[in-house]
Structure formats: C-alpha cells, structure tokens
Coordinates of C-alpha atoms and ligand atoms in Angstrom, one line a residue:
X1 CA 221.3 -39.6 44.4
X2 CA 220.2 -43.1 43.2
X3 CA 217.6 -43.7 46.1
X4 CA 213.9 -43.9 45.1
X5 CA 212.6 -43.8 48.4
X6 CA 209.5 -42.1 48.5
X7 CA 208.7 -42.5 45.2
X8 CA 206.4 -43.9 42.9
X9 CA 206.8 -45.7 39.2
X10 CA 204.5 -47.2 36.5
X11 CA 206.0 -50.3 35.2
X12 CA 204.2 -51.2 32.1
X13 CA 205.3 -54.7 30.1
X14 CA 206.1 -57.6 32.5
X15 CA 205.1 -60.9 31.0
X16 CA 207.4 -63.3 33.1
X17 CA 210.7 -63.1 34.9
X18 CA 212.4 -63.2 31.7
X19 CA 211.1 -60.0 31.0
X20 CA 212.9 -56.7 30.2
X21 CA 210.5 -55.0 32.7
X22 CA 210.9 -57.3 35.4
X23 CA 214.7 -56.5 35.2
X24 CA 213.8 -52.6 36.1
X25 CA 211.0 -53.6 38.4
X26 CA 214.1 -55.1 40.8
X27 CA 216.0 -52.1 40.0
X28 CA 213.9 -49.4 41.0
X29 CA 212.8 -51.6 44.3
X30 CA 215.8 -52.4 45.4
X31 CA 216.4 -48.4 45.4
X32 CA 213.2 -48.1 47.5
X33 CA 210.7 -47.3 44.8
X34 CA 207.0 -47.8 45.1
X35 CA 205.8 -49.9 42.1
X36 CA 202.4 -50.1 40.0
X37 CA 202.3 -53.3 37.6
X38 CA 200.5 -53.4 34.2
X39 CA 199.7 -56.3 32.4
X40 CA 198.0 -56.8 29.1
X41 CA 195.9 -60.0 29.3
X42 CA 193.5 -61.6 31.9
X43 CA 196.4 -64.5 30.8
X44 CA 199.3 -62.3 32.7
X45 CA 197.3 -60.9 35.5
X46 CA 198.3 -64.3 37.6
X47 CA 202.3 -64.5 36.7
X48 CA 202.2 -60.4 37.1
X49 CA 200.6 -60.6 40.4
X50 CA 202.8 -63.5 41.5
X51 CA 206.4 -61.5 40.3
X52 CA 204.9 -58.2 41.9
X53 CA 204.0 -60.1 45.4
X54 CA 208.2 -61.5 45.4
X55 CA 209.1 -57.8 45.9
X56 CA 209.9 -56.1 49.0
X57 CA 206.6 -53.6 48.1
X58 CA 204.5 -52.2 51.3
X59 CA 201.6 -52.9 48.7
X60 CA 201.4 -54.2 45.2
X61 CA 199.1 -52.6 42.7
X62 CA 198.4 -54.4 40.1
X63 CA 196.4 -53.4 37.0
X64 CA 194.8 -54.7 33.7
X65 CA 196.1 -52.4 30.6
X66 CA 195.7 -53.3 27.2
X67 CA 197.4 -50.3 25.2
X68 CA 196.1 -51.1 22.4
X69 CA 192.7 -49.6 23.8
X70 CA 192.1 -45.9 24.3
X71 CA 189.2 -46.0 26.9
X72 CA 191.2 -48.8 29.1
X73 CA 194.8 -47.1 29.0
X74 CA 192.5 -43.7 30.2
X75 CA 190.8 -46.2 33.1
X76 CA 193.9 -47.7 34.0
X77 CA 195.9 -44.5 34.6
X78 CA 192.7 -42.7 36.4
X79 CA 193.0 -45.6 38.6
X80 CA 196.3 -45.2 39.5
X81 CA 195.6 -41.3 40.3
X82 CA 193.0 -42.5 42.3
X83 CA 194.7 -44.8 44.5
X84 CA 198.4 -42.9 44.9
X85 CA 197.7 -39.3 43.5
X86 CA 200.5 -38.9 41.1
X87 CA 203.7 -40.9 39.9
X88 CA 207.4 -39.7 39.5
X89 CA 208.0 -42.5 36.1
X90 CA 207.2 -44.8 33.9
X91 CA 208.7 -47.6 32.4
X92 CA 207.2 -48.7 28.4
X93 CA 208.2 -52.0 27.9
X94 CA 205.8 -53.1 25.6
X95 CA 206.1 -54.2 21.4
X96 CA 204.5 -56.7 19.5
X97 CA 204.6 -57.9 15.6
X98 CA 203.4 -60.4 14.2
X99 CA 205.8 -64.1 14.0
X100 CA 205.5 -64.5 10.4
X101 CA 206.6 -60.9 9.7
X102 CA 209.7 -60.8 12.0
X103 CA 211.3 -63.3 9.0
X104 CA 212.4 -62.9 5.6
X105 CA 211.5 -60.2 3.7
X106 CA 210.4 -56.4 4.8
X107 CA 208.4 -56.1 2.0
X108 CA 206.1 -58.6 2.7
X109 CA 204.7 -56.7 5.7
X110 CA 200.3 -56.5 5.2
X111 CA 199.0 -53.4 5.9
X112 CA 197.5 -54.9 9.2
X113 CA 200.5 -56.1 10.4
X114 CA 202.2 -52.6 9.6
X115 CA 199.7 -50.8 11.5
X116 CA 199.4 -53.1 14.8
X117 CA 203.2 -53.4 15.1
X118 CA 202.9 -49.6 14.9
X119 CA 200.2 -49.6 17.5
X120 CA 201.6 -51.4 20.3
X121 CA 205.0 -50.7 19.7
X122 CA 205.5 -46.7 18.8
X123 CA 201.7 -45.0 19.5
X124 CA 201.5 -46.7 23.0
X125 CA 203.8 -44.6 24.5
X126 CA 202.5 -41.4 23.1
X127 CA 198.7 -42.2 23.9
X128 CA 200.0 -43.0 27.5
X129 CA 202.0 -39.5 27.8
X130 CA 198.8 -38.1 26.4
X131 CA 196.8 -39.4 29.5
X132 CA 199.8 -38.6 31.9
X133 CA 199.2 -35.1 30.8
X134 CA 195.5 -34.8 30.8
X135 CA 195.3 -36.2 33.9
X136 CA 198.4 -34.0 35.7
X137 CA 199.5 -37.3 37.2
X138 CA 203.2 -37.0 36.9
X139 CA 205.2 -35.3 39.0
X140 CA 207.5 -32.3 38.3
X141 CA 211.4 -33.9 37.5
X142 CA 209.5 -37.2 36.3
X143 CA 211.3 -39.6 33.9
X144 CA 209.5 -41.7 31.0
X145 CA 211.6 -44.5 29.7
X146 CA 211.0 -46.8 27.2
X147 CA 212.7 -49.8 25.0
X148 CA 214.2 -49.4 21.9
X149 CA 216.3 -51.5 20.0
X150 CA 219.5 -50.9 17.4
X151 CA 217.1 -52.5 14.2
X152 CA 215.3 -49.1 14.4
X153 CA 218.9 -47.1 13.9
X154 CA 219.9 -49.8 10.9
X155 CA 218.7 -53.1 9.1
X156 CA 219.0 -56.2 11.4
X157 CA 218.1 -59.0 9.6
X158 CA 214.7 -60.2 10.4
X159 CA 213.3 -57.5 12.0
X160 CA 211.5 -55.4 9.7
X161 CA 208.3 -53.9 10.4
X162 CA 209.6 -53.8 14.2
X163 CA 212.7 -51.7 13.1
X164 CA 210.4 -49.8 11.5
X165 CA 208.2 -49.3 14.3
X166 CA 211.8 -48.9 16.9
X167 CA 212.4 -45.4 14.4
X168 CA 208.7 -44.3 15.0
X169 CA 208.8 -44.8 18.7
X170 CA 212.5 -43.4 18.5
X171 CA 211.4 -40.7 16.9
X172 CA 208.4 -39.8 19.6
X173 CA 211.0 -39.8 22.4
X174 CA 212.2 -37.2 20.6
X175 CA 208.4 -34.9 20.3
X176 CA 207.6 -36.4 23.4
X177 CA 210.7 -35.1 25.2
X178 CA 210.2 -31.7 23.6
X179 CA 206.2 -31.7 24.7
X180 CA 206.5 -33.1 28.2
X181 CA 209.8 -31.2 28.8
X182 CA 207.6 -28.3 29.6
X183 CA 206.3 -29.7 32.6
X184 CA 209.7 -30.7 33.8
X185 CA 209.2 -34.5 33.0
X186 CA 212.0 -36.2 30.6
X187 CA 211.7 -39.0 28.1
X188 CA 213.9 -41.3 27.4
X189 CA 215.0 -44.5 26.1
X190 CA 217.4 -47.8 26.4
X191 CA 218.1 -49.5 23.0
X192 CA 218.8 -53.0 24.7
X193 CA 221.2 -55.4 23.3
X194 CA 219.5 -58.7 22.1
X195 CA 218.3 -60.6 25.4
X196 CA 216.6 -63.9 25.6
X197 CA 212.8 -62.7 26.6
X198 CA 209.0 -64.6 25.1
X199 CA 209.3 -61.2 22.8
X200 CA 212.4 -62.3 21.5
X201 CA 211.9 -65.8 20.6
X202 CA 209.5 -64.6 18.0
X203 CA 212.6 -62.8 15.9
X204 CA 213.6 -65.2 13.2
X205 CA 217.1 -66.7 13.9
X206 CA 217.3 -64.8 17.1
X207 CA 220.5 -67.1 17.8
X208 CA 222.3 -65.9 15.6
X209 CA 221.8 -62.8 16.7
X210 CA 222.6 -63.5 20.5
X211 CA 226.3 -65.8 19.0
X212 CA 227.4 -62.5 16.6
X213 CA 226.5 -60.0 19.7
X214 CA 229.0 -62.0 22.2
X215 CA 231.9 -62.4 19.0
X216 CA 231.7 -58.6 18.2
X217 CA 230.7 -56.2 21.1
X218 CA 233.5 -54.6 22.6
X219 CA 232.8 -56.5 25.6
X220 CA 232.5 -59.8 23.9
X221 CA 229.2 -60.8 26.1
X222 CA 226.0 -60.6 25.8
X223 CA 223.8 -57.8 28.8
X224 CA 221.1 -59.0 31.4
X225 CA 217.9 -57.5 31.9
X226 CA 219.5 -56.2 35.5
X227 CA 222.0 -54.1 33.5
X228 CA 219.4 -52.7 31.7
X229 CA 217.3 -52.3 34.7
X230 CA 219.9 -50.5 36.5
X231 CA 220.5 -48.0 33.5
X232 CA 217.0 -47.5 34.0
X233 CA 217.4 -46.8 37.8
X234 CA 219.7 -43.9 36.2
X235 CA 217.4 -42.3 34.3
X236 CA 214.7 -42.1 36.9
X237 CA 216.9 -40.8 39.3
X238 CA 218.0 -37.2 39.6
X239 CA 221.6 -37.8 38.9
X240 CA 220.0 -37.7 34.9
X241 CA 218.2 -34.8 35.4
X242 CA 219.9 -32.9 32.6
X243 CA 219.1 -35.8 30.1
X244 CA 216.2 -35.7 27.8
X245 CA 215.3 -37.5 24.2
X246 CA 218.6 -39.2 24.5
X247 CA 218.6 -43.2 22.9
X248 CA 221.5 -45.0 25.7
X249 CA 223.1 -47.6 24.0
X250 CA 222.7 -50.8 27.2
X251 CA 224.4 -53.0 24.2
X252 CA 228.3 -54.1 25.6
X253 CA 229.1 -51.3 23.0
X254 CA 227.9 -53.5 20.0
X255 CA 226.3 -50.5 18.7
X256 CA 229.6 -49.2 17.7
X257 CA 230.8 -51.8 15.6
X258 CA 230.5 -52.5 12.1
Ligands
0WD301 O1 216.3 -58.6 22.9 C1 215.3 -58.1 23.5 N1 214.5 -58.9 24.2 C2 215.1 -56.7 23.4 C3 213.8 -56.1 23.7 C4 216.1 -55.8 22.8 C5 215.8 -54.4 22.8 C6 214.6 -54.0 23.1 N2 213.6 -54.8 23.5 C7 212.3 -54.2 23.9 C8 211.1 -54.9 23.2 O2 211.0 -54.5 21.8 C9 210.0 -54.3 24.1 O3 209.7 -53.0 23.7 O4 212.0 -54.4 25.2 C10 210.6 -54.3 25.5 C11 210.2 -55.5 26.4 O5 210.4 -56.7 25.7 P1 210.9 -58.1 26.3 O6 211.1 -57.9 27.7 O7 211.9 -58.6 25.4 O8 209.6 -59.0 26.0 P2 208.4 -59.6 26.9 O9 208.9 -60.2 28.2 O10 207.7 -60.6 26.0 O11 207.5 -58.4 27.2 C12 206.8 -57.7 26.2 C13 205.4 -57.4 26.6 C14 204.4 -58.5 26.3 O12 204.6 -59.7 26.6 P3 203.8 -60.8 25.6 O13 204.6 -62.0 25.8 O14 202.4 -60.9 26.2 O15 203.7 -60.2 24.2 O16 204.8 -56.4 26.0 C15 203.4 -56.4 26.5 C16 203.2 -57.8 27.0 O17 203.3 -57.8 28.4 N3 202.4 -56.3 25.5 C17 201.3 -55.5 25.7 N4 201.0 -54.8 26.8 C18 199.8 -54.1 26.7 N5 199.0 -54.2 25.7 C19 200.5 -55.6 24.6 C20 199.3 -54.9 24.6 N6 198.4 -55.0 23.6 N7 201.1 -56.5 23.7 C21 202.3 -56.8 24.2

C-alpha cells in the first residue's frame, strides 16, 4: 500500500519551499514516513532546518552534505546509520551548472564547467549508492529516486552541459538499478516538467520554456512539485516494487509531443 509508516527516507536537495525536494518531503510525511534532511551549505542549514521543523516529524534530523566531497557524503551517511540504523529510500534532488553555461551555445562549455556539472549532477548519486552499499544501510525492497529532466533525452534549448549531465545520470539509474538490484533496492527516476525552483531560474529563457510547456502538453498546464512528490510517494512504496531503472515522465505528457 501507499503508507510509509514505519519507515525511514533520506531526502537530499531541499534549498527552499520552492524546491523539488521539499514537494516529496510533504509527500512521503504526509504517508507517515520518517525523514532525514540534507543540505549543502552552512547557508541552507537555517531554511532546511526551518522547512524540516513545519512537518509533522517525531524528530527532525538534519544534516550538513556537500556531495561534491567524498569524506563528508561518507560522514554524513555513517551518521545517519548511527542515529536510526538503516533507511528504506532516498530521494537525489541535487544538480548544479554553471549560469553562464546554461545559455547559448553547447560548445562553449570549459572543461571545468563540464566536469562540475558532471559532479554534482550525475556522480553524486552513484558515490552516494556507493556508501549506501559499503555501509549496508538500506533496507531490503528500498527505493533510490532521483531527478531527471527531458534535455537529457533531446536538445532543449539552453541546457547544454546539464542535458549532458541528465543522460549521464540517466544512464547510472540504469548500472545502478542493475548493481543495487541485487540487494533488493531499486533505482529510479522522475524526469520533471519545467517547474519554477532557485535551480531553474539559472536556465536561460526559462519562460519560454514554462509558456510552450502549458500551450503543448497534453494537459495544457504546467505540474507542481506535489505532483512530483506524490509520483515519488509511488516509487518508494511497495505498490512499485516491480519497477527498476525506469525514467517516469511527471511532465502533463509533454514528453510525447513534438
Ligand atoms: O524545472 C525544474 N525545476 C526541474 C528540476 C525539472 C526537472 C528536473 N529538475 C531537477 C534538477 O535538475 C535537480 O536535479 O530536480 C532537482 C532539484 O532541483 P530544483 O528543486 O529545481 O532546484 P533547487 O530547489 O534549487 O534545489 C537544487 C539543490 C540546491 O539548491 P541550490 O539553490 O543551493 O543550488 O541542489 C543542491 C542544493 O540544495 N545542491 C547540492 N547539494 C549538495 N552538494 C550541491 C552540492 N554541492 N549543489 C547543489
């Protein structure tokens, strides 16, 4: 069934109540989930802490977690064994490029930005699967879900070297699914229609993106981050026990047009 009760999620990526991750945080606790909050940046800790406290949580647990380092990722997630033993999910809700690159030409990605887009975006998730393993911290029928978006399937305009990093991360579900599936944990993720988030704002003429969305998805509107949470709150559950390395398209069907 859909109830989480008794169970226990990392959710990885909140910024601010705008955020894609705060839309599956309300999810999975209105379905009785225990939550654990990541944030990246001393900056977040106060906003994170604030969001986590607004929730009907017993306890909140909130941690520092910048994934772009090894040791902390491996500190963060001992932690979390520490303090409630193992975890039944996690939600990866995390990408960054930098502004000037997500505008104009592809081609005029650097090197650096090409490789920290990479970093944050794709690797992430595998270095934290990594330390989910080598610390047996999830349990058996655990779910891994992470965002994607449609610019790593086909050129959107503008967001080069993060398409490129989408169809590497897209591509890890895929490995990932296949490793972790021995241990009875699937991996998974939601390629989100274009939602107004901080992330997004950085996409060059992320407007226009948002006006052609609502004149050509088969449902002629734009989604909320609560739709996407509550696909989410699917994938966690057992009802999607039987669905691994899948992409779900959380997009009013724009996906499909064009
Ligand atoms: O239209 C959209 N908003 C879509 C977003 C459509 C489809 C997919 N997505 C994806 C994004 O690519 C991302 O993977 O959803 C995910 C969440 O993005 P969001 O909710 O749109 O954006 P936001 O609220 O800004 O959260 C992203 C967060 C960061 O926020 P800031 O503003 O600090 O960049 O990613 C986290 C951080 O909390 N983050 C990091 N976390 C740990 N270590 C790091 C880092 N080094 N860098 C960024």
């Amino acid at each position: 069934n859909l109830s989480l009760e008794g169970k226990t999620y990392v959710i990885m990526g909140v910024a601010n109540k705008r955020s894609i991750a705060w839309g599956i945080s309300q999810s999975l606790s209105k379905a009785g989930a225990k939550l654990i909050f990541t944030y990246a940046g001393e900056r977040m800790e106060k906003n994170v802490r604030q969001l986590a406290d607004s929730l009907d949580q017993e306890e909140t647990i909130v941690l520092p977690c910048d994934i772009t380092d090894d040791v902390e990722i491996e500190k963060t997630f001992q932690d979390i064994k520490d303090k409630v033993g193992h975890i039944d999910g996690l939600a990866h809700c995390i990408a960054f490029a930098n502004k000037e690159e997500l505008d104009g030409d592809y081609l005029n990605t650097t090197r650096d930005g090409f490789m920290l887009a990479h970093s944050i975006s794709s690797y992430s998730l595998t270095a934290v699967a990594k330390v989910i393993r080598e610390l047996d911290l999830m349990n058996e029928g655990g779910s891994i879900v992470t965002m994607t978006y449609l610019g790593g399937e086909r050129i959107v305009k503008n967001y080069n070297v993060m398409g490129v990093a989408k169809a590497s991360l897209d591509a890890s579900v895929q490995y990932l699914a296949n490793d972790l599936g021995k241990d009875s944990i699937r991996v998974n993720a939601i390629s989100a229609g274009p939602i107004r988030t901080l992330s997004a704002k950085g996409i060059g003429g992320f407007n226009d993106v948002l006006q052609e969305m609502e004149e050509k998805a088969p449902l002629n509107r734009l989604v909320t981050q609560e739709e996407v949470g509550d696909t989410a709150l699917f994938l966690m559950s057992d009802l999607a026990r039987g669905i691994t390395g899948e992409t779900i398209h959380v997009d009013a069907g724009y996906n499909k047009v064009g």
